[in-house]
PDB file of C-alpha atoms in Angstrom:
ATOM      1  CA  MET A   1     -34.732  -4.848  21.365  1.00 50.00           C
ATOM      2  CA  ASP A   2     -37.276  -2.336  22.536  1.00 44.00           C
ATOM      3  CA  SER A   3     -38.484   0.544  20.844  1.00 47.00           C
ATOM      4  CA  THR A   4     -36.326   3.025  23.140  1.00 42.00           C
ATOM      5  CA  GLY A   5     -32.985   1.387  22.328  1.00 48.00           C
ATOM      6  CA  LEU A   6     -33.690   0.844  18.660  1.00 48.00           C
ATOM      7  CA  PRO A   7     -33.309   4.696  17.601  1.00 58.00           C
ATOM      8  CA  HIS A   8     -30.164   4.942  20.012  1.00 64.00           C
ATOM      9  CA  SER A   9     -28.299   1.893  18.544  1.00 65.00           C
ATOM     10  CA  ALA A  10     -29.478   3.104  14.966  1.00 64.00           C
ATOM     11  CA  PHE A  11     -28.022   6.570  15.718  1.00 68.00           C
ATOM     12  CA  VAL A  12     -24.615   4.957  16.902  1.00 74.00           C
ATOM     13  CA  ALA A  13     -24.478   3.033  13.819  1.00 71.00           C
ATOM     14  CA  PHE A  14     -24.767   6.177  11.609  1.00 73.00           C
ATOM     15  CA  GLN A  15     -22.026   7.990  13.541  1.00 79.00           C
ATOM     16  CA  ASN A  16     -19.841   4.972  13.095  1.00 79.00           C
ATOM     17  CA  VAL A  17     -20.355   5.103   9.501  1.00 77.00           C
ATOM     18  CA  LEU A  18     -19.727   8.774   9.112  1.00 80.00           C
ATOM     19  CA  ILE A  19     -16.284   8.129  11.311  1.00 86.00           C
ATOM     20  CA  THR A  20     -15.409   5.531   8.785  1.00 85.00           C
ATOM     21  CA  ARG A  21     -16.063   7.822   5.876  1.00 84.00           C
ATOM     22  CA  TYR A  22     -14.038  10.646   7.260  1.00 87.00           C
ATOM     23  CA  VAL A  23     -11.109   8.473   8.439  1.00 90.00           C
ATOM     24  CA  SER A  24     -11.089   6.803   4.726  1.00 89.00           C
ATOM     25  CA  ALA A  25     -11.393  10.308   3.282  1.00 90.00           C
ATOM     26  CA  ALA A  26      -8.407  11.520   4.865  1.00 92.00           C
ATOM     27  CA  GLY A  27      -6.339   8.315   4.199  1.00 92.00           C
ATOM     28  CA  LEU A  28      -6.822   9.306   0.360  1.00 93.00           C
ATOM     29  CA  VAL A  29      -6.045  12.839   1.088  1.00 94.00           C
ATOM     30  CA  ILE A  30      -3.051  11.881   2.711  1.00 94.00           C
ATOM     31  CA  LEU A  31      -2.090   9.489   0.008  1.00 95.00           C
ATOM     32  CA  LEU A  32      -2.731  11.889  -2.967  1.00 95.00           C
ATOM     33  CA  TYR A  33      -0.690  14.781  -0.949  1.00 95.00           C
ATOM     34  CA  ASP A  34       2.280  12.371  -0.593  1.00 94.00           C
ATOM     35  CA  HIS A  35       2.049  11.587  -4.394  1.00 94.00           C
ATOM     36  CA  LEU A  36       2.076  15.157  -5.217  1.00 94.00           C
ATOM     37  CA  LEU A  37       5.151  15.832  -2.810  1.00 94.00           C
ATOM     38  CA  THR A  38       7.225  13.001  -4.625  1.00 92.00           C
ATOM     39  CA  LEU A  39       6.069  13.265  -7.927  1.00 93.00           C
ATOM     40  CA  GLN A  40       9.102  14.755  -9.144  1.00 91.00           C
ATOM     41  CA  ASP A  41      11.484  12.325  -7.512  1.00 90.00           C
ATOM     42  CA  GLU A  42       9.361   9.318  -9.128  1.00 91.00           C
ATOM     43  CA  ILE A  43       9.814  11.099 -12.746  1.00 91.00           C
ATOM     44  CA  GLU A  44      13.586  11.810 -12.042  1.00 88.00           C
ATOM     45  CA  TYR A  45      14.628   8.372 -10.472  1.00 87.00           C
ATOM     46  CA  ILE A  46      11.680   6.049 -11.575  1.00 89.00           C
ATOM     47  CA  TRP A  47      10.369   7.029 -15.064  1.00 89.00           C
ATOM     48  CA  SER A  48      13.815   7.471 -16.413  1.00 84.00           C
ATOM     49  CA  ALA A  49      14.905   4.102 -15.070  1.00 83.00           C
ATOM     50  CA  PRO A  50      15.189   1.083 -17.517  1.00 85.00           C
ATOM     51  CA  SER A  51      12.037  -0.961 -17.701  1.00 87.00           C
ATOM     52  CA  THR A  52      12.185  -3.930 -14.986  1.00 89.00           C
ATOM     53  CA  VAL A  53       9.907  -5.882 -13.317  1.00 90.00           C
ATOM     54  CA  ALA A  54      10.628  -3.847 -10.125  1.00 88.00           C
ATOM     55  CA  LYS A  55       9.788  -0.584 -11.944  1.00 90.00           C
ATOM     56  CA  THR A  56       6.176  -1.836 -13.365  1.00 93.00           C
ATOM     57  CA  LEU A  57       5.363  -3.212 -10.031  1.00 93.00           C
ATOM     58  CA  PHE A  58       6.218  -0.043  -8.139  1.00 93.00           C
ATOM     59  CA  LEU A  59       4.258   1.949 -10.834  1.00 93.00           C
ATOM     60  CA  ILE A  60       1.278  -0.380 -10.672  1.00 94.00           C
ATOM     61  CA  LEU A  61       1.398  -0.270  -6.824  1.00 93.00           C
ATOM     62  CA  ARG A  62       1.805   3.755  -7.038  1.00 93.00           C
ATOM     63  CA  TYR A  63      -1.331   4.085  -9.234  1.00 94.00           C
ATOM     64  CA  MET A  64      -3.547   1.274  -8.204  1.00 93.00           C
ATOM     65  CA  VAL A  65      -4.128   2.036  -4.683  1.00 93.00           C
ATOM     66  CA  PRO A  66      -4.971   5.962  -5.276  1.00 93.00           C
ATOM     67  CA  SER A  67      -7.493   4.967  -8.235  1.00 92.00           C
ATOM     68  CA  PHE A  68      -9.116   1.861  -5.832  1.00 90.00           C
ATOM     69  CA  LEU A  69      -9.505   4.644  -2.833  1.00 91.00           C
ATOM     70  CA  THR A  70     -10.969   7.440  -5.141  1.00 91.00           C
ATOM     71  CA  ALA A  71     -13.350   4.909  -6.496  1.00 86.00           C
ATOM     72  CA  GLN A  72     -14.242   3.718  -2.897  1.00 83.00           C
ATOM     73  CA  THR A  73     -14.914   7.588  -1.844  1.00 83.00           C
ATOM     74  CA  ILE A  74     -17.101   8.324  -4.973  1.00 80.00           C
ATOM     75  CA  SER A  75     -18.959   4.750  -4.614  1.00 75.00           C
ATOM     76  CA  ALA A  76     -19.523   5.637  -1.008  1.00 72.00           C
ATOM     77  CA  PHE A  77     -21.018   9.205  -1.749  1.00 66.00           C
ATOM     78  CA  PHE A  78     -23.396   7.594  -4.439  1.00 61.00           C
ATOM     79  CA  ALA A  79     -24.356   4.896  -1.848  1.00 58.00           C
ATOM     80  CA  THR A  80     -25.833   7.579   0.425  1.00 59.00           C
ATOM     81  CA  PRO A  81     -29.308   8.758   0.254  1.00 56.00           C
ATOM     82  CA  VAL A  82     -28.408  11.888  -1.596  1.00 54.00           C
ATOM     83  CA  GLY A  83     -26.298   9.966  -4.110  1.00 56.00           C
ATOM     84  CA  ARG A  84     -28.995   7.426  -4.677  1.00 56.00           C
ATOM     85  CA  TRP A  85     -31.370  10.352  -5.282  1.00 54.00           C
ATOM     86  CA  LEU A  86     -29.078  11.739  -7.820  1.00 57.00           C
ATOM     87  CA  ILE A  87     -28.839   8.510  -9.566  1.00 54.00           C
ATOM     88  CA  LEU A  88     -32.162   8.032  -9.374  1.00 58.00           C
ATOM     89  CA  SER A  89     -33.085  11.353 -10.626  1.00 61.00           C
ATOM     90  CA  PHE A  90     -30.667  11.199 -13.661  1.00 53.00           C
ATOM     91  CA  LYS A  91     -32.046   7.657 -14.461  1.00 53.00           C
ATOM     92  CA  ARG A  92     -35.750   8.844 -14.225  1.00 58.00           C
ATOM     93  CA  GLU A  93     -34.887  11.723 -16.617  1.00 57.00           C
ATOM     94  CA  ALA A  94     -32.714   9.380 -19.126  1.00 53.00           C
ATOM     95  CA  GLY A  95     -35.467   6.639 -19.177  1.00 53.00           C
ATOM     96  CA  TRP A  96     -33.014   3.961 -18.045  1.00 51.00           C
ATOM     97  CA  PRO A  97     -34.184   1.246 -15.645  1.00 52.00           C
ATOM     98  CA  GLN A  98     -34.312   1.794 -11.729  1.00 52.00           C
ATOM     99  CA  PHE A  99     -31.885  -0.130  -9.486  1.00 51.00           C
ATOM    100  CA  GLN A 100     -33.844  -2.295  -7.387  1.00 53.00           C
ATOM    101  CA  CYS A 101     -32.652  -3.260  -3.768  1.00 54.00           C
ATOM    102  CA  PRO A 102     -30.947  -6.640  -4.822  1.00 61.00           C
ATOM    103  CA  MET A 103     -28.972  -4.764  -7.308  1.00 71.00           C
ATOM    104  CA  TRP A 104     -27.411  -2.546  -4.447  1.00 70.00           C
ATOM    105  CA  SER A 105     -26.350  -5.604  -2.586  1.00 77.00           C
ATOM    106  CA  LYS A 106     -25.190  -7.548  -5.525  1.00 82.00           C
ATOM    107  CA  LEU A 107     -22.985  -4.216  -6.196  1.00 81.00           C
ATOM    108  CA  CYS A 108     -21.914  -4.236  -2.779  1.00 82.00           C
ATOM    109  CA  LYS A 109     -20.727  -7.830  -2.736  1.00 86.00           C
ATOM    110  CA  THR A 110     -18.873  -7.589  -5.792  1.00 88.00           C
ATOM    111  CA  TRP A 111     -17.061  -4.425  -5.194  1.00 86.00           C
ATOM    112  CA  THR A 112     -15.968  -5.687  -1.656  1.00 87.00           C
ATOM    113  CA  SER A 113     -14.754  -8.715  -2.968  1.00 90.00           C
ATOM    114  CA  PHE A 114     -12.897  -7.162  -5.929  1.00 90.00           C
ATOM    115  CA  ALA A 115     -11.479  -4.425  -3.456  1.00 89.00           C
ATOM    116  CA  THR A 116     -10.442  -7.332  -0.719  1.00 91.00           C
ATOM    117  CA  TYR A 117      -8.263  -8.975  -3.645  1.00 94.00           C
ATOM    118  CA  ALA A 118      -6.703  -5.911  -4.807  1.00 92.00           C
ATOM    119  CA  GLY A 119      -5.782  -5.477  -1.187  1.00 91.00           C
ATOM    120  CA  TRP A 120      -4.071  -8.695  -1.226  1.00 93.00           C
ATOM    121  CA  LEU A 121      -2.301  -7.556  -4.538  1.00 93.00           C
ATOM    122  CA  SER A 122      -0.958  -4.426  -3.039  1.00 92.00           C
ATOM    123  CA  ILE A 123       0.513  -6.404  -0.153  1.00 90.00           C
ATOM    124  CA  VAL A 124       2.103  -8.944  -2.420  1.00 92.00           C
ATOM    125  CA  ILE A 125       3.727  -6.103  -4.511  1.00 93.00           C
ATOM    126  CA  SER A 126       4.955  -4.068  -1.280  1.00 89.00           C
ATOM    127  CA  ASN A 127       6.400  -7.211   0.200  1.00 87.00           C
ATOM    128  CA  PHE A 128       8.318  -7.997  -3.200  1.00 90.00           C
ATOM    129  CA  LEU A 129       9.717  -4.435  -3.731  1.00 88.00           C
ATOM    130  CA  VAL A 130      10.615  -4.724   0.040  1.00 83.00           C
ATOM    131  CA  LEU A 131      12.592  -7.860  -0.648  1.00 85.00           C
ATOM    132  CA  LEU A 132      14.260  -6.702  -3.756  1.00 84.00           C
ATOM    133  CA  ARG A 133      15.365  -3.705  -1.651  1.00 79.00           C
ATOM    134  CA  ILE A 134      16.726  -6.215   1.013  1.00 77.00           C
ATOM    135  CA  TRP A 135      18.478  -8.187  -1.836  1.00 79.00           C
ATOM    136  CA  THR A 136      20.469  -5.250  -2.872  1.00 74.00           C
ATOM    137  CA  THR A 137      22.140  -5.339   0.591  1.00 70.00           C
ATOM    138  CA  LEU A 138      23.408  -8.820   0.432  1.00 71.00           C
ATOM    139  CA  PRO A 139      26.317 -10.100  -1.462  1.00 70.00           C
ATOM    140  CA  ARG A 140      25.494 -12.052  -4.817  1.00 72.00           C
ATOM    141  CA  ASN A 141      24.753 -15.757  -4.389  1.00 73.00           C
ATOM    142  CA  ASN A 142      23.782 -15.168  -0.557  1.00 74.00           C
ATOM    143  CA  ARG A 143      21.660 -18.063   0.303  1.00 79.00           C
ATOM    144  CA  LEU A 144      19.220 -15.925   2.263  1.00 79.00           C
ATOM    145  CA  ILE A 145      18.118 -14.539  -1.168  1.00 82.00           C
ATOM    146  CA  GLY A 146      17.016 -18.253  -2.261  1.00 84.00           C
ATOM    147  CA  TRP A 147      15.370 -18.938   1.188  1.00 86.00           C
ATOM    148  CA  SER A 148      13.580 -15.784   1.102  1.00 86.00           C
ATOM    149  CA  ILE A 149      12.313 -16.193  -2.458  1.00 90.00           C
ATOM    150  CA  VAL A 150      10.694 -19.687  -1.199  1.00 92.00           C
ATOM    151  CA  PHE A 151       9.223 -18.186   2.112  1.00 92.00           C
ATOM    152  CA  PHE A 152       7.974 -15.148  -0.065  1.00 92.00           C
ATOM    153  CA  VAL A 153       6.083 -17.422  -2.562  1.00 94.00           C
ATOM    154  CA  LEU A 154       4.471 -19.558   0.163  1.00 94.00           C
ATOM    155  CA  MET A 155       3.229 -16.881   2.491  1.00 93.00           C
ATOM    156  CA  GLN A 156       1.500 -15.065  -0.531  1.00 93.00           C
ATOM    157  CA  LEU A 157      -0.165 -18.101  -1.625  1.00 94.00           C
ATOM    158  CA  ALA A 158      -1.109 -18.540   1.985  1.00 94.00           C
ATOM    159  CA  GLY A 159      -2.465 -14.956   1.930  1.00 93.00           C
ATOM    160  CA  PHE A 160      -4.511 -15.913  -1.250  1.00 96.00           C
ATOM    161  CA  ALA A 161      -5.895 -18.568   0.118  1.00 96.00           C
ATOM    162  CA  VAL A 162      -6.801 -16.752   3.458  1.00 95.00           C
ATOM    163  CA  THR A 163      -8.091 -13.729   1.475  1.00 95.00           C
ATOM    164  CA  THR A 164     -10.403 -16.314  -0.574  1.00 95.00           C
ATOM    165  CA  TRP A 165     -11.544 -17.989   2.621  1.00 95.00           C
ATOM    166  CA  VAL A 166     -12.340 -14.485   4.077  1.00 93.00           C
ATOM    167  CA  ILE A 167     -14.338 -13.400   1.086  1.00 93.00           C
ATOM    168  CA  THR A 168     -16.392 -16.939   0.986  1.00 93.00           C
ATOM    169  CA  THR A 169     -17.167 -16.578   4.497  1.00 91.00           C
ATOM    170  CA  MET A 170     -18.552 -12.688   4.757  1.00 90.00           C
ATOM    171  CA  ILE A 171     -20.029 -12.453   1.192  1.00 89.00           C
ATOM    172  CA  PRO A 172     -23.136 -14.241   2.566  1.00 89.00           C
ATOM    173  CA  VAL A 173     -23.557 -11.949   5.581  1.00 87.00           C
ATOM    174  CA  LEU A 174     -22.818  -8.770   3.534  1.00 85.00           C
ATOM    175  CA  ILE A 175     -25.923  -6.803   2.930  1.00 81.00           C
ATOM    176  CA  PHE A 176     -26.548  -2.972   1.621  1.00 75.00           C
ATOM    177  CA  GLU A 177     -28.137  -1.002   4.327  1.00 72.00           C
ATOM    178  CA  HIS A 178     -30.453   1.829   2.730  1.00 68.00           C
ATOM    179  CA  THR A 179     -30.661   4.015   5.807  1.00 64.00           C
ATOM    180  CA  ALA A 180     -26.985   4.518   6.224  1.00 61.00           C
ATOM    181  CA  GLY A 181     -26.146   3.937   2.525  1.00 63.00           C
ATOM    182  CA  MET A 182     -23.116   1.640   3.157  1.00 69.00           C
ATOM    183  CA  CYS A 183     -22.325  -2.214   2.864  1.00 75.00           C
ATOM    184  CA  THR A 184     -22.468  -3.780   6.106  1.00 78.00           C
ATOM    185  CA  PHE A 185     -22.750  -7.172   7.669  1.00 82.00           C
ATOM    186  CA  SER A 186     -25.766  -8.897   9.314  1.00 81.00           C
ATOM    187  CA  SER A 187     -23.329 -10.688  11.385  1.00 84.00           C
ATOM    188  CA  LYS A 188     -19.509 -10.199  12.131  1.00 85.00           C
ATOM    189  CA  PRO A 189     -17.088 -11.877   9.807  1.00 86.00           C
ATOM    190  CA  LYS A 190     -13.574 -12.602  11.030  1.00 87.00           C
ATOM    191  CA  VAL A 191     -11.964 -10.278   8.744  1.00 88.00           C
ATOM    192  CA  PHE A 192      -8.848 -10.287  11.063  1.00 89.00           C
ATOM    193  CA  ALA A 193      -7.611 -13.006   9.436  1.00 90.00           C
ATOM    194  CA  LEU A 194      -6.723 -11.082   6.422  1.00 90.00           C
ATOM    195  CA  TRP A 195      -3.689  -9.369   7.864  1.00 89.00           C
ATOM    196  CA  MET A 196      -2.310 -12.481   9.603  1.00 90.00           C
ATOM    197  CA  PRO A 197      -0.168 -14.099   6.966  1.00 89.00           C
ATOM    198  CA  GLY A 198       1.224 -10.333   6.435  1.00 86.00           C
ATOM    199  CA  LEU A 199       2.257  -9.934   9.998  1.00 88.00           C
ATOM    200  CA  PHE A 200       4.069 -13.267   9.927  1.00 89.00           C
ATOM    201  CA  PHE A 201       5.980 -12.510   6.728  1.00 88.00           C
ATOM    202  CA  GLU A 202       7.190  -9.106   8.013  1.00 83.00           C
ATOM    203  CA  VAL A 203       8.362 -10.376  11.756  1.00 86.00           C
ATOM    204  CA  VAL A 204      10.241 -13.389  10.296  1.00 86.00           C
ATOM    205  CA  VAL A 205      11.822 -11.376   7.321  1.00 80.00           C
ATOM    206  CA  PHE A 206      12.623  -8.500   9.631  1.00 78.00           C
ATOM    207  CA  ALA A 207      14.185 -11.008  12.495  1.00 81.00           C
ATOM    208  CA  THR A 208      16.274 -12.606   9.565  1.00 77.00           C
ATOM    209  CA  ILE A 209      17.522  -9.688   8.307  1.00 71.00           C
ATOM    210  CA  CYS A 210      18.544  -8.432  11.733  1.00 73.00           C
ATOM    211  CA  TRP A 211      20.060 -11.595  12.358  1.00 76.00           C
ATOM    212  CA  ASN A 212      22.186 -11.509   8.884  1.00 68.00           C
ATOM    213  CA  MET A 213      23.153  -7.941   9.811  1.00 66.00           C
ATOM    214  CA  LEU A 214      24.573  -8.787  13.174  1.00 68.00           C
ATOM    215  CA  ASP A 215      26.292 -11.774  11.967  1.00 65.00           C
ATOM    216  CA  ARG A 216      28.253  -9.472   9.597  1.00 60.00           C
ATOM    217  CA  PRO A 217      31.834  -8.090  10.767  1.00 55.00           C
ATOM    218  CA  ARG A 218      31.054  -4.782  12.104  1.00 49.00           C
ATOM    219  CA  ASP A 219      33.369  -3.124   9.297  1.00 48.00           C
ATOM    220  CA  ALA A 220      31.956  -5.187   6.306  1.00 46.00           C
ATOM    221  CA  ASP A 221      29.718  -2.703   4.825  1.00 50.00           C
ATOM    222  CA  ASP A 222      28.787   0.713   7.004  1.00 55.00           C
ATOM    223  CA  ARG A 223      26.694   1.969   3.922  1.00 58.00           C
ATOM    224  CA  ILE A 224      24.449  -1.570   4.170  1.00 50.00           C
ATOM    225  CA  THR A 225      23.905  -0.893   7.623  1.00 54.00           C
ATOM    226  CA  ARG A 226      23.085   2.489   7.182  1.00 63.00           C
ATOM    227  CA  ILE A 227      20.497   1.962   4.743  1.00 61.00           C
ATOM    228  CA  LEU A 228      18.942  -1.018   6.189  1.00 57.00           C
ATOM    229  CA  PHE A 229      18.352   0.502   9.875  1.00 61.00           C
ATOM    230  CA  ARG A 230      17.530   3.975   8.510  1.00 65.00           C
ATOM    231  CA  ASP A 231      14.901   2.835   5.916  1.00 70.00           C
ATOM    232  CA  GLY A 232      14.245  -1.032   6.433  1.00 70.00           C
ATOM    233  CA  VAL A 233      13.612  -0.668  10.222  1.00 71.00           C
ATOM    234  CA  ALA A 234      11.241   2.085   9.837  1.00 75.00           C
ATOM    235  CA  TYR A 235       9.279   0.325   7.140  1.00 79.00           C
ATOM    236  CA  PHE A 236       8.824  -2.686   8.919  1.00 78.00           C
ATOM    237  CA  LEU A 237       7.960  -0.930  12.025  1.00 80.00           C
ATOM    238  CA  ILE A 238       5.431   1.156  10.490  1.00 83.00           C
ATOM    239  CA  LEU A 239       3.748  -1.812   8.662  1.00 83.00           C
ATOM    240  CA  PHE A 240       3.796  -3.857  11.916  1.00 85.00           C
ATOM    241  CA  ILE A 241       1.839  -1.318  14.198  1.00 88.00           C
ATOM    242  CA  LEU A 242      -0.309  -0.630  11.259  1.00 86.00           C
ATOM    243  CA  ARG A 243      -1.472  -4.297  10.701  1.00 87.00           C
ATOM    244  CA  ILE A 244      -1.898  -4.748  14.545  1.00 90.00           C
ATOM    245  CA  ALA A 245      -3.968  -2.052  14.419  1.00 89.00           C
ATOM    246  CA  ASN A 246      -6.358  -3.545  11.856  1.00 89.00           C
ATOM    247  CA  VAL A 247      -6.246  -6.707  13.457  1.00 90.00           C
ATOM    248  CA  VAL A 248      -7.276  -5.220  16.777  1.00 90.00           C
ATOM    249  CA  ILE A 249     -10.062  -3.352  15.164  1.00 90.00           C
ATOM    250  CA  ALA A 250     -11.659  -6.211  13.242  1.00 88.00           C
ATOM    251  CA  ILE A 251     -11.806  -8.008  16.335  1.00 90.00           C
ATOM    252  CA  VAL A 252     -13.084  -5.755  19.210  1.00 89.00           C
ATOM    253  CA  ALA A 253     -14.681  -3.111  16.782  1.00 86.00           C
ATOM    254  CA  PRO A 254     -18.527  -3.293  16.330  1.00 86.00           C
ATOM    255  CA  ILE A 255     -19.800  -4.013  12.928  1.00 84.00           C
ATOM    256  CA  SER A 256     -20.317  -0.802  11.801  1.00 79.00           C
ATOM    257  CA  LEU A 257     -16.654  -0.053  12.712  1.00 84.00           C
ATOM    258  CA  ILE A 258     -15.350  -2.766  11.233  1.00 86.00           C
ATOM    259  CA  PHE A 259     -13.645  -1.106   8.051  1.00 84.00           C
ATOM    260  CA  VAL A 260     -13.036   2.273  10.094  1.00 86.00           C
ATOM    261  CA  ILE A 261      -9.137   2.149   9.533  1.00 89.00           C
ATOM    262  CA  VAL A 262      -8.879  -0.276   6.560  1.00 89.00           C
ATOM    263  CA  PHE A 263      -8.607   1.844   3.850  1.00 91.00           C
ATOM    264  CA  PHE A 264      -6.665   4.698   5.891  1.00 92.00           C
ATOM    265  CA  ILE A 265      -4.179   2.014   6.411  1.00 91.00           C
ATOM    266  CA  TRP A 266      -4.288   0.714   2.982  1.00 91.00           C
ATOM    267  CA  ALA A 267      -3.059   4.251   2.054  1.00 93.00           C
ATOM    268  CA  ALA A 268      -0.474   4.460   4.750  1.00 91.00           C
ATOM    269  CA  THR A 269       0.978   1.482   3.791  1.00 90.00           C
ATOM    270  CA  THR A 270       1.430   2.880   0.319  1.00 92.00           C
ATOM    271  CA  VAL A 271       2.805   5.823   1.369  1.00 92.00           C
ATOM    272  CA  THR A 272       5.488   3.940   3.387  1.00 89.00           C
ATOM    273  CA  THR A 273       6.409   1.803   0.436  1.00 89.00           C
ATOM    274  CA  SER A 274       6.541   4.674  -2.057  1.00 90.00           C
ATOM    275  CA  ARG A 275       8.863   6.625   0.418  1.00 88.00           C
ATOM    276  CA  LEU A 276      10.948   3.506   0.832  1.00 85.00           C
ATOM    277  CA  ILE A 277      11.547   2.845  -2.776  1.00 87.00           C
ATOM    278  CA  ILE A 278      11.635   6.451  -3.973  1.00 87.00           C
ATOM    279  CA  ASN A 279      14.210   7.298  -1.285  1.00 82.00           C
ATOM    280  CA  SER A 280      16.379   4.530  -2.239  1.00 79.00           C
ATOM    281  CA  ARG A 281      16.600   5.775  -5.760  1.00 80.00           C
ATOM    282  CA  ARG A 282      17.536   9.147  -4.725  1.00 79.00           C
ATOM    283  CA  GLU A 283      20.158   7.938  -3.045  1.00 74.00           C
ATOM    284  CA  ALA A 284      21.490   5.624  -5.691  1.00 70.00           C
ATOM    285  CA  GLY A 285      21.145   8.655  -7.762  1.00 69.00           C
ATOM    286  CA  LYS A 286      23.265  10.960  -5.682  1.00 70.00           C
ATOM    287  CA  ALA A 287      25.769   8.173  -5.138  1.00 67.00           C
ATOM    288  CA  GLU A 288      26.325   7.777  -9.123  1.00 69.00           C
ATOM    289  CA  ARG A 289      26.299  11.543  -9.718  1.00 72.00           C
ATOM    290  CA  LEU A 290      29.414  11.567  -7.126  1.00 74.00           C
ATOM    291  CA  ARG A 291      31.013   8.903  -8.717  1.00 73.00           C
ATOM    292  CA  VAL A 292      30.850  10.140 -12.202  1.00 71.00           C
ATOM    293  CA  ILE A 293      32.237  13.382 -10.750  1.00 77.00           C
ATOM    294  CA  GLU A 294      35.074  11.908  -9.331  1.00 72.00           C
ATOM    295  CA  ASN A 295      35.872   9.693 -12.295  1.00 75.00           C
ATOM    296  CA  ALA A 296      35.981  12.939 -14.369  1.00 75.00           C
ATOM    297  CA  GLU A 297      38.059  14.844 -12.225  1.00 70.00           C
ATOM    298  CA  LEU A 298      40.417  11.823 -12.254  1.00 76.00           C
ATOM    299  CA  GLN A 299      40.755  11.600 -16.020  1.00 74.00           C
ATOM    300  CA  SER A 300      40.575  15.241 -17.082  1.00 71.00           C
ATOM    301  CA  GLY A 301      43.034  17.711 -16.602  1.00 56.00           C
ATOM    302  CA  ASP A 302      40.465  20.597 -16.310  1.00 52.00           C
ATOM    303  CA  LYS A 303      38.596  19.478 -12.938  1.00 49.00           C
ATOM    304  CA  THR A 304      37.101  22.816 -12.557  1.00 51.00           C
ATOM    305  CA  GLY A 305      35.342  22.696 -15.985  1.00 51.00           C
ATOM    306  CA  ASP A 306      34.280  19.183 -15.641  1.00 51.00           C
ATOM    307  CA  THR A 307      33.142  19.633 -12.361  1.00 51.00           C
ATOM    308  CA  ARG A 308      31.040  22.703 -13.040  1.00 52.00           C
ATOM    309  CA  ARG A 309      29.405  20.797 -16.081  1.00 50.00           C
ATOM    310  CA  LEU A 310      28.838  17.452 -14.357  1.00 46.00           C
ATOM    311  CA  ARG A 311      27.299  19.426 -11.635  1.00 48.00           C
ATOM    312  CA  SER A 312      24.709  21.159 -13.810  1.00 47.00           C
ATOM    313  CA  LEU A 313      23.332  17.581 -14.880  1.00 48.00           C
ATOM    314  CA  PRO A 314      20.244  16.605 -13.263  1.00 47.00           C
ATOM    315  CA  PHE A 315      20.664  13.326 -11.140  1.00 44.00           C
ATOM    316  CA  GLY A 316      18.086  11.014 -12.820  1.00 44.00           C
ATOM    317  CA  ARG A 317      19.957  11.537 -16.271  1.00 43.00           C
ATOM    318  CA  GLN A 318      23.319  10.503 -14.599  1.00 43.00           C
ATOM    319  CA  ALA A 319      21.754   7.755 -12.729  1.00 43.00           C
ATOM    320  CA  LYS A 320      19.812   6.405 -15.532  1.00 44.00           C
ATOM    321  CA  GLY A 321      22.248   3.458 -15.923  1.00 45.00           C
ATOM    322  CA  THR A 322      21.812   2.254 -12.455  1.00 42.00           C
ATOM    323  CA  CYS A 323      18.248   2.170 -11.566  1.00 41.00           C
ATOM    324  CA  SER A 324      17.568  -1.549 -12.713  1.00 42.00           C
ATOM    325  CA  ASP A 325      17.607  -2.515  -9.100  1.00 44.00           C
ATOM    326  CA  GLU A 326      15.052  -0.625  -7.636  1.00 42.00           C
TER     327      GLU A 326
END
C-alpha cells in the first residue's frame, strides 16, 4: 500500500470503529430503557413467583447481559487514547506499574473470549426459556417435549463446540490497535459460524411447532393458538432476522466493522426474550385474577362486595401460586 492510500484506509477504519461504538451504545440504551419500562411487571410477576429453574435462568439473563454490555462500554472508553491517558495518569500518581503493549493485547484476548462464551450462554438460556414457554401450550406427556429436549441439548453442545472453535481460531489473530483504541484482527476470522447453530435450532423448532399447531383440531384450544402466534411467531421472526444480520455482516463487512451490530443484536435478543416471558406471566396473572373473581362470585352471596375486594388486589399477589411455569 502506498503512502497516499494508508491515511485513507486508516481514516475509514477509525470511522468504522466509531460506528461500532455508537451502535453498541445504542443497543445498551435500548436494553436499559426497556428494563426500566418492564421493571414493575418483573417485580409483580417474576419476583413474586416461587423459586424455579425458569425464574432463576430468566433473572440471570435479565441482569447478565446489561452487566456485560455496560462493562463493554466502559472498557471501550478506557481503551481509547483518552481513556488510556486517564489510566496512565492515575497509575503514575499512585505509583503503580504501567500497562505495556503486551498487557493490553492480553486483556483484549481474555475479555473477547469471556464475552463470546457469555454470548453463547445467553443464547442457551433464551432458547431454554422459549422451549418452556412452548411446552406450556402442549398436552402433558406429548412426545414433542421429549424430542425437543434431546434436540435442545444436542444443539447447545454443538453451539459450545463451534464457539470454542471460533475462539481458538480468532485469538491468535486478535490484537490491540493503540491508535484506534480497540481490539481488532490482523486477518478476518470466521466468526459467522457462531450464529449458525442458533439459526438451525430456531428454524427447526419454529417449523415443528407450526406443524404441530396445524395438526391440531381447529377448535382444540383457541387460547394456545393465540398465544403461540402472537408471541411465538414474533419471537422467532425477530431472532431469525437478527441472527441473519449477524451472519451477513460477519461475512461481507471489513475487519473494522465485523462487530458493528454484535452487541446491539445481543441487547435486542435479550429485550425480545424478556418481553416474551414477562408478557406471558402478565397474561397468566390476569387469567388467574379473573378465575379467582369468578370463583368468589359463585361461592359468595355478596357478589358485589367480593368482586370489589378482589379487583382491588394486585395481579401478582393473586397469581403468585401459578408462576411456576414461567
